[in-house]
CSV table of C-alpha atoms in Angstrom, one decimal:
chain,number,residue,atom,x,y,z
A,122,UNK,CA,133.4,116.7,51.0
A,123,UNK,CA,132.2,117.5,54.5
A,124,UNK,CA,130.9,120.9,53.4
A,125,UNK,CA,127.8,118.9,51.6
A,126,UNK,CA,127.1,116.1,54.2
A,127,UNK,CA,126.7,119.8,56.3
A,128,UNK,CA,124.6,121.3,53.8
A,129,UNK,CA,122.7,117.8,53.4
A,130,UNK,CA,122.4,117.4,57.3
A,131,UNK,CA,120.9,121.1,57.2
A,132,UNK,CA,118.3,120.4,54.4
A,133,UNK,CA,116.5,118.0,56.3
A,134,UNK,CA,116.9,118.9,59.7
A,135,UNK,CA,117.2,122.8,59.5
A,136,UNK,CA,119.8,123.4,61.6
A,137,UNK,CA,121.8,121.6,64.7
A,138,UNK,CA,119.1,121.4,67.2
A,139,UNK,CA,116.7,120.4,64.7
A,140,UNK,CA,119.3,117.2,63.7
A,141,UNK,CA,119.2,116.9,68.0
A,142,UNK,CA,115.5,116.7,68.2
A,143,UNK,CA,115.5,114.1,65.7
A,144,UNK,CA,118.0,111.9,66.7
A,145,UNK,CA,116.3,112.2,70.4
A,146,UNK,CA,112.8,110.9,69.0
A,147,UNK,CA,114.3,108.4,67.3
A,148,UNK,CA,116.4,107.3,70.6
A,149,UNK,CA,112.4,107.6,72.4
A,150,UNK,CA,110.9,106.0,69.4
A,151,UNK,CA,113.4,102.8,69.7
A,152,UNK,CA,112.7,102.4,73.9
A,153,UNK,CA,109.1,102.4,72.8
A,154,UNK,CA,109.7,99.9,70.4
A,155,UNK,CA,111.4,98.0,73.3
A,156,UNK,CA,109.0,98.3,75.4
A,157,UNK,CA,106.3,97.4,73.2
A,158,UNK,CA,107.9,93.8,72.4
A,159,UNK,CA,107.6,93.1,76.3
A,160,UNK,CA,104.4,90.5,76.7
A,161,UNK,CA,103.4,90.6,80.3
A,162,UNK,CA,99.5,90.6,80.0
A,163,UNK,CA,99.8,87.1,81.2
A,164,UNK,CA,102.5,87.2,83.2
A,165,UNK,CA,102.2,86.6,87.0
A,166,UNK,CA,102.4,90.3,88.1
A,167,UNK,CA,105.6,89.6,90.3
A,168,UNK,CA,107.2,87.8,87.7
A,169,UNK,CA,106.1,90.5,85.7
A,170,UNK,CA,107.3,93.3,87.6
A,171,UNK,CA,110.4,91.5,88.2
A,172,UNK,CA,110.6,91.6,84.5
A,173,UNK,CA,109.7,95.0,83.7
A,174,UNK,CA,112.5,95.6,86.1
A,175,UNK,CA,115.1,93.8,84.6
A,176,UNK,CA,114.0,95.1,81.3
A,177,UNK,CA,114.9,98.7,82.1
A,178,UNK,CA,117.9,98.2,83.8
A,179,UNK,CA,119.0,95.8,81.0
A,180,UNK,CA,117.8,98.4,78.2
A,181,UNK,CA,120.0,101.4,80.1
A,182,UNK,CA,122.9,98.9,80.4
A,183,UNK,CA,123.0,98.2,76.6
A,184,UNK,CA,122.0,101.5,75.3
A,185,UNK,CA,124.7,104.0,77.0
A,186,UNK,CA,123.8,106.3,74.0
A,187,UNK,CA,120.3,106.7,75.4
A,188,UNK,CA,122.1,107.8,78.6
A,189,UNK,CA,123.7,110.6,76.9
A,190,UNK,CA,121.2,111.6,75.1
A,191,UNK,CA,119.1,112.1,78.0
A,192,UNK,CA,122.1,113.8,80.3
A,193,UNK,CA,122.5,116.4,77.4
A,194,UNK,CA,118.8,117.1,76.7
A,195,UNK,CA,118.5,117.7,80.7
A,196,UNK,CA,121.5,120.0,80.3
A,197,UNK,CA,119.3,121.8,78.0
A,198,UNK,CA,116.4,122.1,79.8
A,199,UNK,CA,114.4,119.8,78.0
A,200,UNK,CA,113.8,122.8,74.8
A,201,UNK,CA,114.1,119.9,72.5
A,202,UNK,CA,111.6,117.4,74.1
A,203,UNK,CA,109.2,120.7,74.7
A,204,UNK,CA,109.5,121.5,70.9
A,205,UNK,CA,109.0,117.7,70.1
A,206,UNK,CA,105.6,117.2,68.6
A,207,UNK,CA,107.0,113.3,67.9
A,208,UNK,CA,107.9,112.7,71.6
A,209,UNK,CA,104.3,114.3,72.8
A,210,UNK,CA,103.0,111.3,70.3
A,211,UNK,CA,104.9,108.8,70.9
A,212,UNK,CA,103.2,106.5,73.7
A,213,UNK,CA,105.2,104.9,76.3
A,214,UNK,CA,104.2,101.2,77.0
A,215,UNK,CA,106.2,100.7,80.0
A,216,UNK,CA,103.7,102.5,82.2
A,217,UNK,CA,100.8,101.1,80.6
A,218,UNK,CA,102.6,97.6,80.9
A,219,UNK,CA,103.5,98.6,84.6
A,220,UNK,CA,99.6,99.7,85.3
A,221,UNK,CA,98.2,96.9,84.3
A,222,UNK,CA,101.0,95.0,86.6
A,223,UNK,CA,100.3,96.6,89.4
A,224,UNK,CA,96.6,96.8,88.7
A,225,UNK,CA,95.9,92.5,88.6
A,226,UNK,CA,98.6,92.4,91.3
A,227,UNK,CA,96.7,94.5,93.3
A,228,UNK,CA,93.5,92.2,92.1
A,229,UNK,CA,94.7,88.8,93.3
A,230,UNK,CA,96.4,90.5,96.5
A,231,UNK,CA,99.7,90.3,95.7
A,232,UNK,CA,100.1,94.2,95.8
A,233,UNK,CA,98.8,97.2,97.6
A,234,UNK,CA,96.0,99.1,95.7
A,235,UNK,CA,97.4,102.4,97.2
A,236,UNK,CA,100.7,102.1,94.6
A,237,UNK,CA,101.1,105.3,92.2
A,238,UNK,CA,102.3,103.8,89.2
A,239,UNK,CA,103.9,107.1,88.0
A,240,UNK,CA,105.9,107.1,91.5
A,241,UNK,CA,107.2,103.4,90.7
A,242,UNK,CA,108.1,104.5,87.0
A,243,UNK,CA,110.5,107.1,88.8
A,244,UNK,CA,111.6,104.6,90.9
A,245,UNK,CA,112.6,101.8,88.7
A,246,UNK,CA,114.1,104.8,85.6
A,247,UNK,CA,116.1,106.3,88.4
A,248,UNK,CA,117.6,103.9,90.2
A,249,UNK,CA,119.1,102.1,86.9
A,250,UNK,CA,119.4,105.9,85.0
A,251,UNK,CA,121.3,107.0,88.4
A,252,UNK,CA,123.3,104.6,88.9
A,253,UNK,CA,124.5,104.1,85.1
A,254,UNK,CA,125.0,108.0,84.5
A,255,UNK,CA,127.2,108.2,87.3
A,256,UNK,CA,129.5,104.9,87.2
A,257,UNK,CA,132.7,106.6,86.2
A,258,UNK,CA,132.3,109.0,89.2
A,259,UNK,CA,131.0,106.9,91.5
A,260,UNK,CA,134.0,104.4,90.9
A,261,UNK,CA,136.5,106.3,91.3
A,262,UNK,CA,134.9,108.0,94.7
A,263,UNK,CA,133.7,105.0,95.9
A,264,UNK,CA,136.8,102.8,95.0
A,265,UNK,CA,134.6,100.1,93.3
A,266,UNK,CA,133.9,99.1,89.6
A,267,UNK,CA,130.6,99.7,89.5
A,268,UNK,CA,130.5,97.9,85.8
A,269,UNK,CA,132.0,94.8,87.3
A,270,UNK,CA,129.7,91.8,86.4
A,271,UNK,CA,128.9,91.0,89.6
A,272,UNK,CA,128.1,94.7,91.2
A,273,UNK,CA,126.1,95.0,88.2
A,274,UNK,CA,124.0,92.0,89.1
A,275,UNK,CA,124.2,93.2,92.7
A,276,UNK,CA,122.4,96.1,91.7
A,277,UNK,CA,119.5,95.0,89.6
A,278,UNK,CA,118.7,92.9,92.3
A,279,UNK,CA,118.9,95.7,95.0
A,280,UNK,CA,116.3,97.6,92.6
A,281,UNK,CA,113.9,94.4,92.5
A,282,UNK,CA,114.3,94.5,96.2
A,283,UNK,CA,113.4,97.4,96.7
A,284,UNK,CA,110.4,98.0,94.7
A,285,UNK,CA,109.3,94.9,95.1
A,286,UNK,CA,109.6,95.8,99.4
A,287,UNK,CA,107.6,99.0,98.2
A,288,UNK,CA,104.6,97.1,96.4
A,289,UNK,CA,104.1,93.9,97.8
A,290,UNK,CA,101.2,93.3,100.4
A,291,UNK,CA,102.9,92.6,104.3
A,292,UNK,CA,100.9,90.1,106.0
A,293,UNK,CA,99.6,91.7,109.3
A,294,UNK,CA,101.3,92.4,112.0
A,295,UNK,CA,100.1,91.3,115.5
A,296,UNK,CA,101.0,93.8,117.8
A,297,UNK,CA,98.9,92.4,120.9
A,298,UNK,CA,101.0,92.0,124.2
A,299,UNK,CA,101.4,88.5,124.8
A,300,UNK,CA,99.1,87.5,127.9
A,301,UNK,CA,101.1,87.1,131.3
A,302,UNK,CA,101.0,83.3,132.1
A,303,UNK,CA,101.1,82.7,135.9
């Protein structure tokens, strides 16, 4: 009966938050997987980042049990992640894939050198994370359906925009008064 799936659950994983922490490594464990299967080395860096882009927004999108998870282990503080010796281990590709983006995009003057790759990390995870974590609320507030096909596409495109508005080099500006003809 139930009673031994309990006791089975309990053997292996101690006790409740013990059966959390696992199944949020294993969540973490699959995104790194994810991420690892993403080739950009070669990739022009703005096709790249647009890529890397789509990629998270995409993974968010089809994964709304990550969501959760990550919603419920804020709730908690982040205890689990903090007792996590797996999470501590398990490397994150994404913002190695994203430095080395930034970094030969930066090389053939595509992008600014001055571009924190931890800041555009946050940028990219929030803006999808945000926007996903809060569509039944925001729905309903904002009188839209935010998972409608097209808003959806709307809004990968506006986070594209906008880091792509953040990293990209702006050809000089002449600001020089223009000479008086007489």
């Amino acid at each position: 009966g139930a009673g031994t799936v309990d006791r089975m659950l309990y053997y292996y994983f101690g006790n409740k938050e013990g059966l959390f922490r696992a199944v949020l490594e294993r969540a973490y464990e699959k995104l790194g997987e994810a991420e690892q299967r993403l080739h950009l080395t070669g990739a022009d860096p703005v096709d790249g980042m647009r890529q890397l882009i789509a990629f998270t927004w995409n993974y968010y999108l089809e994964h709304p049990e990550f969501i959760r998870l990550l919603n419920t282990e804020n709730l908690h503080g982040g205890e689990h992640v903090k007792k996590s010796r797996r999470v501590k281990s398990l490397s994150f590709p994404l913002l190695s894939i994203l430095t080395d983006l930034l970094a030969r995009g930066a090389a053939r003057r595509q992008f600014r050198r001055d571009v924190d790759p931890v800041q555009i990390y946050v940028t990219i995870a929030a803006l999808g994370y945000f926007y996903l974590a809060n569509r039944h609320t925001l729905s309903r507030f904002l009188g839209v359906d935010l998972m409608a096909a097209t808003l959806r596409k709307a809004w990968l495109e506006h986070i594209t925009d906008v880091v792509l508005g953040h990293i990209l080099v702006r050809p000089a500006v002449d600001n020089r008064r223009p000479k008086a003809r007489g």
